PDB file of C-alpha atoms in Angstrom:
ATOM      1  CA  UNK A   1      97.571   2.335  29.344  1.00 60.00           C
ATOM      2  CA  UNK A   2      96.586   2.794  25.694  1.00 54.00           C
ATOM      3  CA  UNK A   3      92.911   2.736  26.657  1.00 59.00           C
ATOM      4  CA  UNK A   4      93.523   5.318  29.383  1.00 49.00           C
ATOM      5  CA  UNK A   5      95.397   7.654  26.973  1.00 48.00           C
ATOM      6  CA  UNK A   6      92.612   7.410  24.384  1.00 52.00           C
ATOM      7  CA  UNK A   7      90.072   8.218  27.075  1.00 56.00           C
ATOM      8  CA  UNK A   8      92.037  11.323  28.142  1.00 51.00           C
ATOM      9  CA  UNK A   9      92.422  12.563  24.553  1.00 46.00           C
ATOM     10  CA  UNK A  10      88.719  12.025  23.926  1.00 57.00           C
ATOM     11  CA  UNK A  11      87.792  13.916  27.094  1.00 59.00           C
ATOM     12  CA  UNK A  12      90.070  16.821  26.140  1.00 60.00           C
ATOM     13  CA  UNK A  13      88.433  16.996  22.705  1.00 59.00           C
ATOM     14  CA  UNK A  14      84.970  17.144  24.312  1.00 55.00           C
ATOM     15  CA  UNK A  15      86.140  19.815  26.791  1.00 63.00           C
ATOM     16  CA  UNK A  16      87.670  21.863  23.962  1.00 68.00           C
ATOM     17  CA  UNK A  17      84.458  21.749  21.928  1.00 69.00           C
ATOM     18  CA  UNK A  18      82.397  22.700  24.978  1.00 68.00           C
ATOM     19  CA  UNK A  19      84.745  25.633  25.668  1.00 68.00           C
ATOM     20  CA  UNK A  20      84.501  26.851  22.076  1.00 67.00           C
ATOM     21  CA  UNK A  21      80.717  26.661  22.191  1.00 69.00           C
ATOM     22  CA  UNK A  22      80.670  28.541  25.481  1.00 66.00           C
ATOM     23  CA  UNK A  23      82.926  31.265  24.027  1.00 58.00           C
ATOM     24  CA  UNK A  24      80.584  31.643  21.037  1.00 59.00           C
ATOM     25  CA  UNK A  25      77.605  32.082  23.368  1.00 61.00           C
ATOM     26  CA  UNK A  26      79.423  34.730  25.418  1.00 49.00           C
ATOM     27  CA  UNK A  27      80.499  36.588  22.258  1.00 49.00           C
ATOM     28  CA  UNK A  28      76.977  36.506  20.860  1.00 51.00           C
ATOM     29  CA  UNK A  29      75.603  38.016  24.071  1.00 52.00           C
ATOM     30  CA  UNK A  30      78.157  40.823  23.928  1.00 53.00           C
ATOM     31  CA  UNK A  31      77.359  41.881  20.348  1.00 56.00           C
ATOM     32  CA  UNK A  32      74.760  44.616  19.807  1.00 61.00           C
ATOM     33  CA  UNK A  33      71.586  43.606  18.005  1.00 77.00           C
ATOM     34  CA  UNK A  34      71.316  45.026  14.503  1.00 83.00           C
ATOM     35  CA  UNK A  35      68.608  47.626  14.109  1.00 91.00           C
ATOM     36  CA  UNK A  36      67.671  49.122  10.730  1.00 92.00           C
ATOM     37  CA  UNK A  37      67.996  52.863  10.125  1.00 93.00           C
ATOM     38  CA  UNK A  38      64.502  54.359  10.074  1.00 92.00           C
ATOM     39  CA  UNK A  39      63.255  54.966   6.536  1.00 93.00           C
ATOM     40  CA  UNK A  40      66.253  53.342   4.823  1.00 96.00           C
ATOM     41  CA  UNK A  41      65.619  50.247   2.691  1.00 96.00           C
ATOM     42  CA  UNK A  42      69.188  49.219   1.818  1.00 97.00           C
ATOM     43  CA  UNK A  43      72.601  50.277   3.125  1.00 96.00           C
ATOM     44  CA  UNK A  44      75.616  50.016   0.806  1.00 97.00           C
ATOM     45  CA  UNK A  45      79.041  50.563   2.360  1.00 95.00           C
ATOM     46  CA  UNK A  46      81.967  51.726   0.229  1.00 95.00           C
ATOM     47  CA  UNK A  47      85.275  50.704   1.761  1.00 89.00           C
ATOM     48  CA  UNK A  48      88.972  50.320   1.066  1.00 85.00           C
ATOM     49  CA  UNK A  49      91.849  48.709   2.846  1.00 71.00           C
ATOM     50  CA  UNK A  50      93.905  51.899   2.713  1.00 66.00           C
ATOM     51  CA  UNK A  51      93.491  55.615   2.066  1.00 74.00           C
ATOM     52  CA  UNK A  52      94.255  57.439  -1.153  1.00 73.00           C
ATOM     53  CA  UNK A  53      92.636  55.005  -3.580  1.00 80.00           C
ATOM     54  CA  UNK A  54      89.638  57.206  -4.448  1.00 83.00           C
ATOM     55  CA  UNK A  55      87.088  55.642  -2.108  1.00 89.00           C
ATOM     56  CA  UNK A  56      85.193  58.846  -1.263  1.00 94.00           C
ATOM     57  CA  UNK A  57      85.093  59.996  -4.889  1.00 94.00           C
ATOM     58  CA  UNK A  58      83.750  56.571  -5.820  1.00 94.00           C
ATOM     59  CA  UNK A  59      81.122  56.696  -3.040  1.00 96.00           C
ATOM     60  CA  UNK A  60      79.871  60.112  -4.182  1.00 96.00           C
ATOM     61  CA  UNK A  61      79.681  59.172  -7.865  1.00 96.00           C
ATOM     62  CA  UNK A  62      78.134  55.798  -7.006  1.00 97.00           C
ATOM     63  CA  UNK A  63      75.327  57.554  -5.120  1.00 98.00           C
ATOM     64  CA  UNK A  64      74.777  59.970  -8.006  1.00 98.00           C
ATOM     65  CA  UNK A  65      75.040  57.096 -10.508  1.00 97.00           C
ATOM     66  CA  UNK A  66      72.334  55.125  -8.701  1.00 98.00           C
ATOM     67  CA  UNK A  67      69.989  58.089  -9.007  1.00 97.00           C
ATOM     68  CA  UNK A  68      71.032  58.888 -12.600  1.00 96.00           C
ATOM     69  CA  UNK A  69      70.260  55.306 -13.680  1.00 97.00           C
ATOM     70  CA  UNK A  70      66.833  55.338 -12.033  1.00 96.00           C
ATOM     71  CA  UNK A  71      65.378  58.728 -11.144  1.00 94.00           C
ATOM     72  CA  UNK A  72      62.569  57.058  -9.171  1.00 96.00           C
ATOM     73  CA  UNK A  73      65.096  55.902  -6.556  1.00 96.00           C
ATOM     74  CA  UNK A  74      65.991  58.079  -3.572  1.00 97.00           C
ATOM     75  CA  UNK A  75      69.620  57.936  -2.450  1.00 98.00           C
ATOM     76  CA  UNK A  76      71.400  59.310   0.625  1.00 97.00           C
ATOM     77  CA  UNK A  77      75.086  59.660   1.461  1.00 97.00           C
ATOM     78  CA  UNK A  78      76.625  59.149   4.909  1.00 96.00           C
ATOM     79  CA  UNK A  79      80.231  60.138   5.562  1.00 94.00           C
ATOM     80  CA  UNK A  80      81.442  57.736   8.271  1.00 91.00           C
ATOM     81  CA  UNK A  81      85.077  58.810   7.940  1.00 86.00           C
ATOM     82  CA  UNK A  82      85.107  60.717  11.205  1.00 83.00           C
ATOM     83  CA  UNK A  83      88.806  61.664  11.155  1.00 81.00           C
ATOM     84  CA  UNK A  84      88.938  62.735   7.501  1.00 82.00           C
ATOM     85  CA  UNK A  85      85.467  63.709   6.238  1.00 90.00           C
ATOM     86  CA  UNK A  86      85.512  64.386   2.474  1.00 92.00           C
ATOM     87  CA  UNK A  87      81.822  64.507   1.546  1.00 95.00           C
ATOM     88  CA  UNK A  88      81.327  68.243   2.340  1.00 94.00           C
ATOM     89  CA  UNK A  89      84.063  69.177  -0.154  1.00 94.00           C
ATOM     90  CA  UNK A  90      83.071  66.632  -2.805  1.00 95.00           C
ATOM     91  CA  UNK A  91      79.378  67.561  -2.628  1.00 97.00           C
ATOM     92  CA  UNK A  92      80.008  71.331  -2.239  1.00 96.00           C
ATOM     93  CA  UNK A  93      78.129  71.545   1.048  1.00 96.00           C
ATOM     94  CA  UNK A  94      78.731  73.751   4.090  1.00 93.00           C
ATOM     95  CA  UNK A  95      76.852  74.627   7.243  1.00 91.00           C
ATOM     96  CA  UNK A  96      75.362  73.010  10.299  1.00 91.00           C
ATOM     97  CA  UNK A  97      72.400  70.625  10.050  1.00 93.00           C
ATOM     98  CA  UNK A  98      69.093  71.924  11.368  1.00 93.00           C
ATOM     99  CA  UNK A  99      67.026  69.906  13.838  1.00 93.00           C
ATOM    100  CA  UNK A 100      63.667  68.394  12.973  1.00 92.00           C
ATOM    101  CA  UNK A 101      60.592  68.448  15.214  1.00 91.00           C
ATOM    102  CA  UNK A 102      61.764  65.065  16.514  1.00 91.00           C
ATOM    103  CA  UNK A 103      65.119  66.557  17.478  1.00 92.00           C
ATOM    104  CA  UNK A 104      66.903  64.702  14.673  1.00 94.00           C
ATOM    105  CA  UNK A 105      69.555  66.245  12.409  1.00 95.00           C
ATOM    106  CA  UNK A 106      68.285  67.131   8.931  1.00 96.00           C
ATOM    107  CA  UNK A 107      70.795  66.197   6.216  1.00 96.00           C
ATOM    108  CA  UNK A 108      72.220  68.862   3.932  1.00 97.00           C
ATOM    109  CA  UNK A 109      71.242  68.276   0.303  1.00 97.00           C
ATOM    110  CA  UNK A 110      72.893  68.912  -3.054  1.00 97.00           C
ATOM    111  CA  UNK A 111      72.314  67.365  -6.492  1.00 97.00           C
ATOM    112  CA  UNK A 112      69.245  65.676  -5.005  1.00 96.00           C
ATOM    113  CA  UNK A 113      71.336  63.674  -2.505  1.00 97.00           C
ATOM    114  CA  UNK A 114      70.810  64.234   1.256  1.00 97.00           C
ATOM    115  CA  UNK A 115      74.189  64.066   2.997  1.00 97.00           C
ATOM    116  CA  UNK A 116      75.420  63.796   6.569  1.00 96.00           C
ATOM    117  CA  UNK A 117      79.032  64.146   7.694  1.00 93.00           C
ATOM    118  CA  UNK A 118      81.092  64.945  10.754  1.00 89.00           C
ATOM    119  CA  UNK A 119      82.487  67.704   8.548  1.00 89.00           C
ATOM    120  CA  UNK A 120      79.201  69.596   8.994  1.00 90.00           C
ATOM    121  CA  UNK A 121      79.640  69.584  12.768  1.00 83.00           C
ATOM    122  CA  UNK A 122      83.253  70.824  13.085  1.00 79.00           C
ATOM    123  CA  UNK A 123      85.326  73.608  11.554  1.00 74.00           C
ATOM    124  CA  UNK A 124      86.852  72.915   8.133  1.00 71.00           C
ATOM    125  CA  UNK A 125      90.447  72.738   9.343  1.00 66.00           C
ATOM    126  CA  UNK A 126      89.787  71.569  12.902  1.00 66.00           C
ATOM    127  CA  UNK A 127      91.566  68.271  13.679  1.00 67.00           C
ATOM    128  CA  UNK A 128      89.370  65.596  15.243  1.00 69.00           C
ATOM    129  CA  UNK A 129      91.589  64.279  18.017  1.00 67.00           C
ATOM    130  CA  UNK A 130      89.324  61.719  19.642  1.00 68.00           C
ATOM    131  CA  UNK A 131      89.777  58.417  21.370  1.00 70.00           C
ATOM    132  CA  UNK A 132      87.783  55.323  20.452  1.00 68.00           C
ATOM    133  CA  UNK A 133      84.771  55.879  22.730  1.00 74.00           C
ATOM    134  CA  UNK A 134      84.169  59.399  21.398  1.00 80.00           C
ATOM    135  CA  UNK A 135      84.406  58.135  17.818  1.00 79.00           C
ATOM    136  CA  UNK A 136      81.911  55.371  18.565  1.00 81.00           C
ATOM    137  CA  UNK A 137      79.545  57.919  20.094  1.00 84.00           C
ATOM    138  CA  UNK A 138      79.828  60.108  16.990  1.00 85.00           C
ATOM    139  CA  UNK A 139      79.124  57.141  14.710  1.00 85.00           C
ATOM    140  CA  UNK A 140      76.085  56.226  16.800  1.00 87.00           C
ATOM    141  CA  UNK A 141      74.742  59.787  16.365  1.00 88.00           C
ATOM    142  CA  UNK A 142      75.368  59.746  12.610  1.00 89.00           C
ATOM    143  CA  UNK A 143      73.525  56.435  12.338  1.00 87.00           C
ATOM    144  CA  UNK A 144      70.610  57.016  14.700  1.00 90.00           C
ATOM    145  CA  UNK A 145      70.055  60.762  15.067  1.00 93.00           C
ATOM    146  CA  UNK A 146      69.570  61.758  11.430  1.00 95.00           C
ATOM    147  CA  UNK A 147      66.202  62.252   9.739  1.00 96.00           C
ATOM    148  CA  UNK A 148      66.823  60.543   6.377  1.00 95.00           C
ATOM    149  CA  UNK A 149      63.177  60.538   5.361  1.00 94.00           C
ATOM    150  CA  UNK A 150      62.511  57.652   2.964  1.00 96.00           C
ATOM    151  CA  UNK A 151      65.537  56.240   1.082  1.00 97.00           C
ATOM    152  CA  UNK A 152      65.927  53.331  -1.297  1.00 97.00           C
ATOM    153  CA  UNK A 153      69.710  53.356  -0.826  1.00 98.00           C
ATOM    154  CA  UNK A 154      72.013  54.845   1.781  1.00 97.00           C
ATOM    155  CA  UNK A 155      75.613  54.875   0.542  1.00 97.00           C
ATOM    156  CA  UNK A 156      78.089  54.931   3.436  1.00 96.00           C
ATOM    157  CA  UNK A 157      81.601  56.257   2.820  1.00 94.00           C
ATOM    158  CA  UNK A 158      83.600  54.193   5.313  1.00 91.00           C
ATOM    159  CA  UNK A 159      86.983  55.181   6.740  1.00 86.00           C
ATOM    160  CA  UNK A 160      89.951  53.263   5.329  1.00 78.00           C
ATOM    161  CA  UNK A 161      91.132  50.141   7.139  1.00 72.00           C
ATOM    162  CA  UNK A 162      89.437  47.479   9.255  1.00 67.00           C
ATOM    163  CA  UNK A 163      89.091  49.045  12.693  1.00 72.00           C
ATOM    164  CA  UNK A 164      86.537  50.032  15.328  1.00 78.00           C
ATOM    165  CA  UNK A 165      84.308  52.134  13.066  1.00 82.00           C
ATOM    166  CA  UNK A 166      83.900  49.372  10.491  1.00 83.00           C
ATOM    167  CA  UNK A 167      83.062  46.811  13.165  1.00 83.00           C
ATOM    168  CA  UNK A 168      80.670  49.159  14.956  1.00 84.00           C
ATOM    169  CA  UNK A 169      78.716  49.919  11.786  1.00 88.00           C
ATOM    170  CA  UNK A 170      78.528  46.301  10.605  1.00 88.00           C
ATOM    171  CA  UNK A 171      77.381  45.139  14.034  1.00 87.00           C
ATOM    172  CA  UNK A 172      74.770  47.862  14.584  1.00 89.00           C
ATOM    173  CA  UNK A 173      72.896  48.069  11.283  1.00 92.00           C
ATOM    174  CA  UNK A 174      71.939  45.515   8.613  1.00 94.00           C
ATOM    175  CA  UNK A 175      74.078  46.090   5.529  1.00 95.00           C
ATOM    176  CA  UNK A 176      72.901  45.008   2.092  1.00 95.00           C
ATOM    177  CA  UNK A 177      76.420  44.792   0.710  1.00 95.00           C
ATOM    178  CA  UNK A 178      79.951  46.171   0.599  1.00 94.00           C
ATOM    179  CA  UNK A 179      81.812  47.699  -2.342  1.00 94.00           C
ATOM    180  CA  UNK A 180      85.616  47.510  -2.112  1.00 90.00           C
ATOM    181  CA  UNK A 181      87.644  50.190  -3.916  1.00 89.00           C
ATOM    182  CA  UNK A 182      91.266  49.627  -4.892  1.00 82.00           C
ATOM    183  CA  UNK A 183      93.845  50.694  -7.427  1.00 77.00           C
ATOM    184  CA  UNK A 184      95.526  47.897  -9.429  1.00 73.00           C
ATOM    185  CA  UNK A 185      98.748  48.417  -7.421  1.00 71.00           C
ATOM    186  CA  UNK A 186      99.952  45.378  -5.459  1.00 64.00           C
ATOM    187  CA  UNK A 187     100.334  47.245  -2.144  1.00 69.00           C
ATOM    188  CA  UNK A 188      96.759  48.591  -2.384  1.00 68.00           C
ATOM    189  CA  UNK A 189      95.404  45.170  -3.333  1.00 69.00           C
ATOM    190  CA  UNK A 190      96.907  43.594  -0.212  1.00 73.00           C
ATOM    191  CA  UNK A 191      94.869  45.932   1.987  1.00 72.00           C
ATOM    192  CA  UNK A 192      91.795  45.633  -0.236  1.00 75.00           C
ATOM    193  CA  UNK A 193      91.885  41.891   0.333  1.00 77.00           C
ATOM    194  CA  UNK A 194      91.986  42.434   4.113  1.00 82.00           C
ATOM    195  CA  UNK A 195      88.944  44.681   3.800  1.00 80.00           C
ATOM    196  CA  UNK A 196      87.019  42.115   1.768  1.00 82.00           C
ATOM    197  CA  UNK A 197      87.932  39.330   4.189  1.00 84.00           C
ATOM    198  CA  UNK A 198      86.772  41.454   7.140  1.00 88.00           C
ATOM    199  CA  UNK A 199      83.302  41.897   5.617  1.00 88.00           C
ATOM    200  CA  UNK A 200      83.070  38.176   4.931  1.00 85.00           C
ATOM    201  CA  UNK A 201      84.024  37.499   8.537  1.00 88.00           C
ATOM    202  CA  UNK A 202      81.185  39.686   9.859  1.00 88.00           C
ATOM    203  CA  UNK A 203      78.728  38.184   7.332  1.00 90.00           C
ATOM    204  CA  UNK A 204      78.346  41.263   5.119  1.00 93.00           C
ATOM    205  CA  UNK A 205      77.963  40.335   1.422  1.00 93.00           C
ATOM    206  CA  UNK A 206      80.834  41.657  -0.695  1.00 92.00           C
ATOM    207  CA  UNK A 207      79.122  42.991  -3.814  1.00 94.00           C
ATOM    208  CA  UNK A 208      82.430  43.306  -5.637  1.00 90.00           C
ATOM    209  CA  UNK A 209      85.536  45.363  -6.325  1.00 88.00           C
ATOM    210  CA  UNK A 210      85.943  48.659  -8.177  1.00 91.00           C
ATOM    211  CA  UNK A 211      89.285  49.027  -9.947  1.00 86.00           C
ATOM    212  CA  UNK A 212      89.983  52.746  -9.626  1.00 79.00           C
ATOM    213  CA  UNK A 213      92.675  54.658 -11.542  1.00 75.00           C
ATOM    214  CA  UNK A 214      92.851  51.654 -13.857  1.00 71.00           C
ATOM    215  CA  UNK A 215      94.445  53.397 -16.824  1.00 68.00           C
ATOM    216  CA  UNK A 216      95.735  56.852 -17.809  1.00 73.00           C
ATOM    217  CA  UNK A 217      95.113  58.107 -21.338  1.00 72.00           C
ATOM    218  CA  UNK A 218      97.319  60.946 -22.573  1.00 71.00           C
ATOM    219  CA  UNK A 219      95.040  63.858 -23.588  1.00 72.00           C
ATOM    220  CA  UNK A 220      97.373  64.701 -26.482  1.00 76.00           C
ATOM    221  CA  UNK A 221      98.379  61.421 -28.163  1.00 75.00           C
ATOM    222  CA  UNK A 222      95.702  59.172 -26.576  1.00 71.00           C
ATOM    223  CA  UNK A 223      98.335  56.627 -25.571  1.00 69.00           C
ATOM    224  CA  UNK A 224      97.178  54.544 -22.591  1.00 73.00           C
ATOM    225  CA  UNK A 225      99.502  53.869 -19.647  1.00 75.00           C
ATOM    226  CA  UNK A 226      98.750  51.558 -16.718  1.00 67.00           C
ATOM    227  CA  UNK A 227     100.492  53.678 -14.079  1.00 64.00           C
ATOM    228  CA  UNK A 228      99.443  51.506 -11.112  1.00 67.00           C
ATOM    229  CA  UNK A 229      99.625  48.178 -12.912  1.00 60.00           C
ATOM    230  CA  UNK A 230      97.174  46.270 -15.049  1.00 68.00           C
ATOM    231  CA  UNK A 231      94.116  44.249 -13.956  1.00 68.00           C
ATOM    232  CA  UNK A 232      95.284  43.720 -10.370  1.00 65.00           C
ATOM    233  CA  UNK A 233      91.781  44.203  -8.929  1.00 62.00           C
ATOM    234  CA  UNK A 234      90.314  41.897 -11.566  1.00 69.00           C
ATOM    235  CA  UNK A 235      92.736  39.160 -10.512  1.00 76.00           C
ATOM    236  CA  UNK A 236      91.958  39.768  -6.832  1.00 70.00           C
ATOM    237  CA  UNK A 237      88.224  39.560  -7.558  1.00 72.00           C
ATOM    238  CA  UNK A 238      88.783  36.193  -9.209  1.00 73.00           C
ATOM    239  CA  UNK A 239      90.842  35.021  -6.228  1.00 77.00           C
ATOM    240  CA  UNK A 240      88.158  36.089  -3.739  1.00 73.00           C
ATOM    241  CA  UNK A 241      85.333  34.746  -5.880  1.00 77.00           C
ATOM    242  CA  UNK A 242      83.591  38.144  -6.155  1.00 80.00           C
ATOM    243  CA  UNK A 243      82.550  40.361  -9.063  1.00 85.00           C
ATOM    244  CA  UNK A 244      84.651  43.124 -10.600  1.00 86.00           C
ATOM    245  CA  UNK A 245      82.025  45.879 -10.640  1.00 93.00           C
ATOM    246  CA  UNK A 246      83.911  48.081 -13.089  1.00 90.00           C
ATOM    247  CA  UNK A 247      86.993  50.050 -14.058  1.00 88.00           C
ATOM    248  CA  UNK A 248      87.326  53.792 -13.460  1.00 88.00           C
ATOM    249  CA  UNK A 249      90.142  55.566 -15.340  1.00 84.00           C
ATOM    250  CA  UNK A 250      92.725  57.944 -13.895  1.00 82.00           C
ATOM    251  CA  UNK A 251      91.445  61.131 -15.515  1.00 84.00           C
ATOM    252  CA  UNK A 252      92.014  64.839 -14.954  1.00 84.00           C
ATOM    253  CA  UNK A 253      88.293  65.515 -15.350  1.00 89.00           C
ATOM    254  CA  UNK A 254      87.450  63.373 -12.293  1.00 88.00           C
ATOM    255  CA  UNK A 255      90.010  65.180 -10.148  1.00 90.00           C
ATOM    256  CA  UNK A 256      89.014  68.678 -11.279  1.00 92.00           C
ATOM    257  CA  UNK A 257      85.270  68.167 -10.893  1.00 94.00           C
ATOM    258  CA  UNK A 258      85.765  66.561  -7.466  1.00 93.00           C
ATOM    259  CA  UNK A 259      87.890  69.475  -6.248  1.00 93.00           C
ATOM    260  CA  UNK A 260      85.196  71.927  -7.401  1.00 95.00           C
ATOM    261  CA  UNK A 261      82.480  70.001  -5.572  1.00 95.00           C
ATOM    262  CA  UNK A 262      80.808  69.158  -8.886  1.00 97.00           C
ATOM    263  CA  UNK A 263      81.085  65.352  -9.221  1.00 96.00           C
ATOM    264  CA  UNK A 264      81.689  64.124 -12.741  1.00 96.00           C
ATOM    265  CA  UNK A 265      78.409  62.167 -12.940  1.00 97.00           C
ATOM    266  CA  UNK A 266      76.418  65.423 -12.686  1.00 97.00           C
ATOM    267  CA  UNK A 267      78.868  67.961 -14.162  1.00 96.00           C
ATOM    268  CA  UNK A 268      79.968  65.883 -17.194  1.00 94.00           C
ATOM    269  CA  UNK A 269      77.176  63.299 -17.578  1.00 95.00           C
ATOM    270  CA  UNK A 270      78.073  62.474 -21.204  1.00 95.00           C
ATOM    271  CA  UNK A 271      81.756  61.839 -20.499  1.00 93.00           C
ATOM    272  CA  UNK A 272      83.321  58.340 -20.532  1.00 91.00           C
ATOM    273  CA  UNK A 273      84.287  58.892 -16.873  1.00 93.00           C
ATOM    274  CA  UNK A 274      80.657  59.472 -15.824  1.00 95.00           C
ATOM    275  CA  UNK A 275      79.623  56.429 -17.859  1.00 95.00           C
ATOM    276  CA  UNK A 276      82.172  54.331 -15.948  1.00 94.00           C
ATOM    277  CA  UNK A 277      80.559  55.292 -12.623  1.00 95.00           C
ATOM    278  CA  UNK A 278      77.043  54.655 -13.947  1.00 97.00           C
ATOM    279  CA  UNK A 279      78.153  51.184 -15.062  1.00 96.00           C
ATOM    280  CA  UNK A 280      79.470  50.532 -11.543  1.00 96.00           C
ATOM    281  CA  UNK A 281      76.113  51.676 -10.116  1.00 97.00           C
ATOM    282  CA  UNK A 282      74.247  49.301 -12.465  1.00 97.00           C
ATOM    283  CA  UNK A 283      76.508  46.417 -11.433  1.00 96.00           C
ATOM    284  CA  UNK A 284      75.892  47.208  -7.749  1.00 97.00           C
ATOM    285  CA  UNK A 285      72.092  47.111  -8.216  1.00 97.00           C
ATOM    286  CA  UNK A 286      72.381  43.825 -10.113  1.00 96.00           C
ATOM    287  CA  UNK A 287      74.497  42.293  -7.334  1.00 95.00           C
ATOM    288  CA  UNK A 288      72.048  43.489  -4.673  1.00 96.00           C
ATOM    289  CA  UNK A 289      69.250  41.695  -6.517  1.00 94.00           C
ATOM    290  CA  UNK A 290      71.360  38.524  -6.704  1.00 93.00           C
ATOM    291  CA  UNK A 291      72.253  38.687  -3.004  1.00 89.00           C
ATOM    292  CA  UNK A 292      68.620  39.200  -1.958  1.00 83.00           C
ATOM    293  CA  UNK A 293      67.227  36.297  -4.005  1.00 78.00           C
TER     294      UNK A 293
END
């Protein structure tokens, strides 16, 4: 009887392994093959687990910081947040993209950065009430039907969360690395961790975390207050085994320049806030070199 039971258990183990292998094969067949974006050398995605943590502002100033640190590099900016596009406002861009001779959309450019966003294709205040398939179709157009020319880096402002858009982008194009943006607040860090774990699961290198709104300094007395907590993102980076790419302060200058469509890296290049973004950009380039070697 004992021998018979052992035989049954062994057979079940073999069957289970065979089933798991078969499931992997089926899943692999169902996934789209990654295809690079024409003319783009490296894609950097900027993501967050939740909205409201300054992801889009970070993406814009990261793109400008990459170019400010090395003027020989060409950088583009793709707004993949279909439901809440912010790049047109942040980059002070309006209008509809023209079509090239190849019937591709030509990005709108400001501050030397070519940009593409769903916000260029709809009215400013028009809600985008779309189901999943329409969103996926829009993402496919933004990825494949844009004439980016030749770019060293394409910075992608991802929508918050870990849903269809994130999976579609990571499965369709090769991504050099992901930058996770979070405030030091515990509730934001929980979602930031989910975002980082998602990228690991789909085999996208996590370049590191940006701790946004890290500290507020009173403009009058210069006293510093950690409104959202202290060093939460640094601790999360240690837990995940990834780099903390930098700290960006909670500063009125960042908010005002963003609202005017004049990002702080170009409008106040000598400010400590602009320096913080340039340091993040330097850390991103360093991590890309480490990942690719």
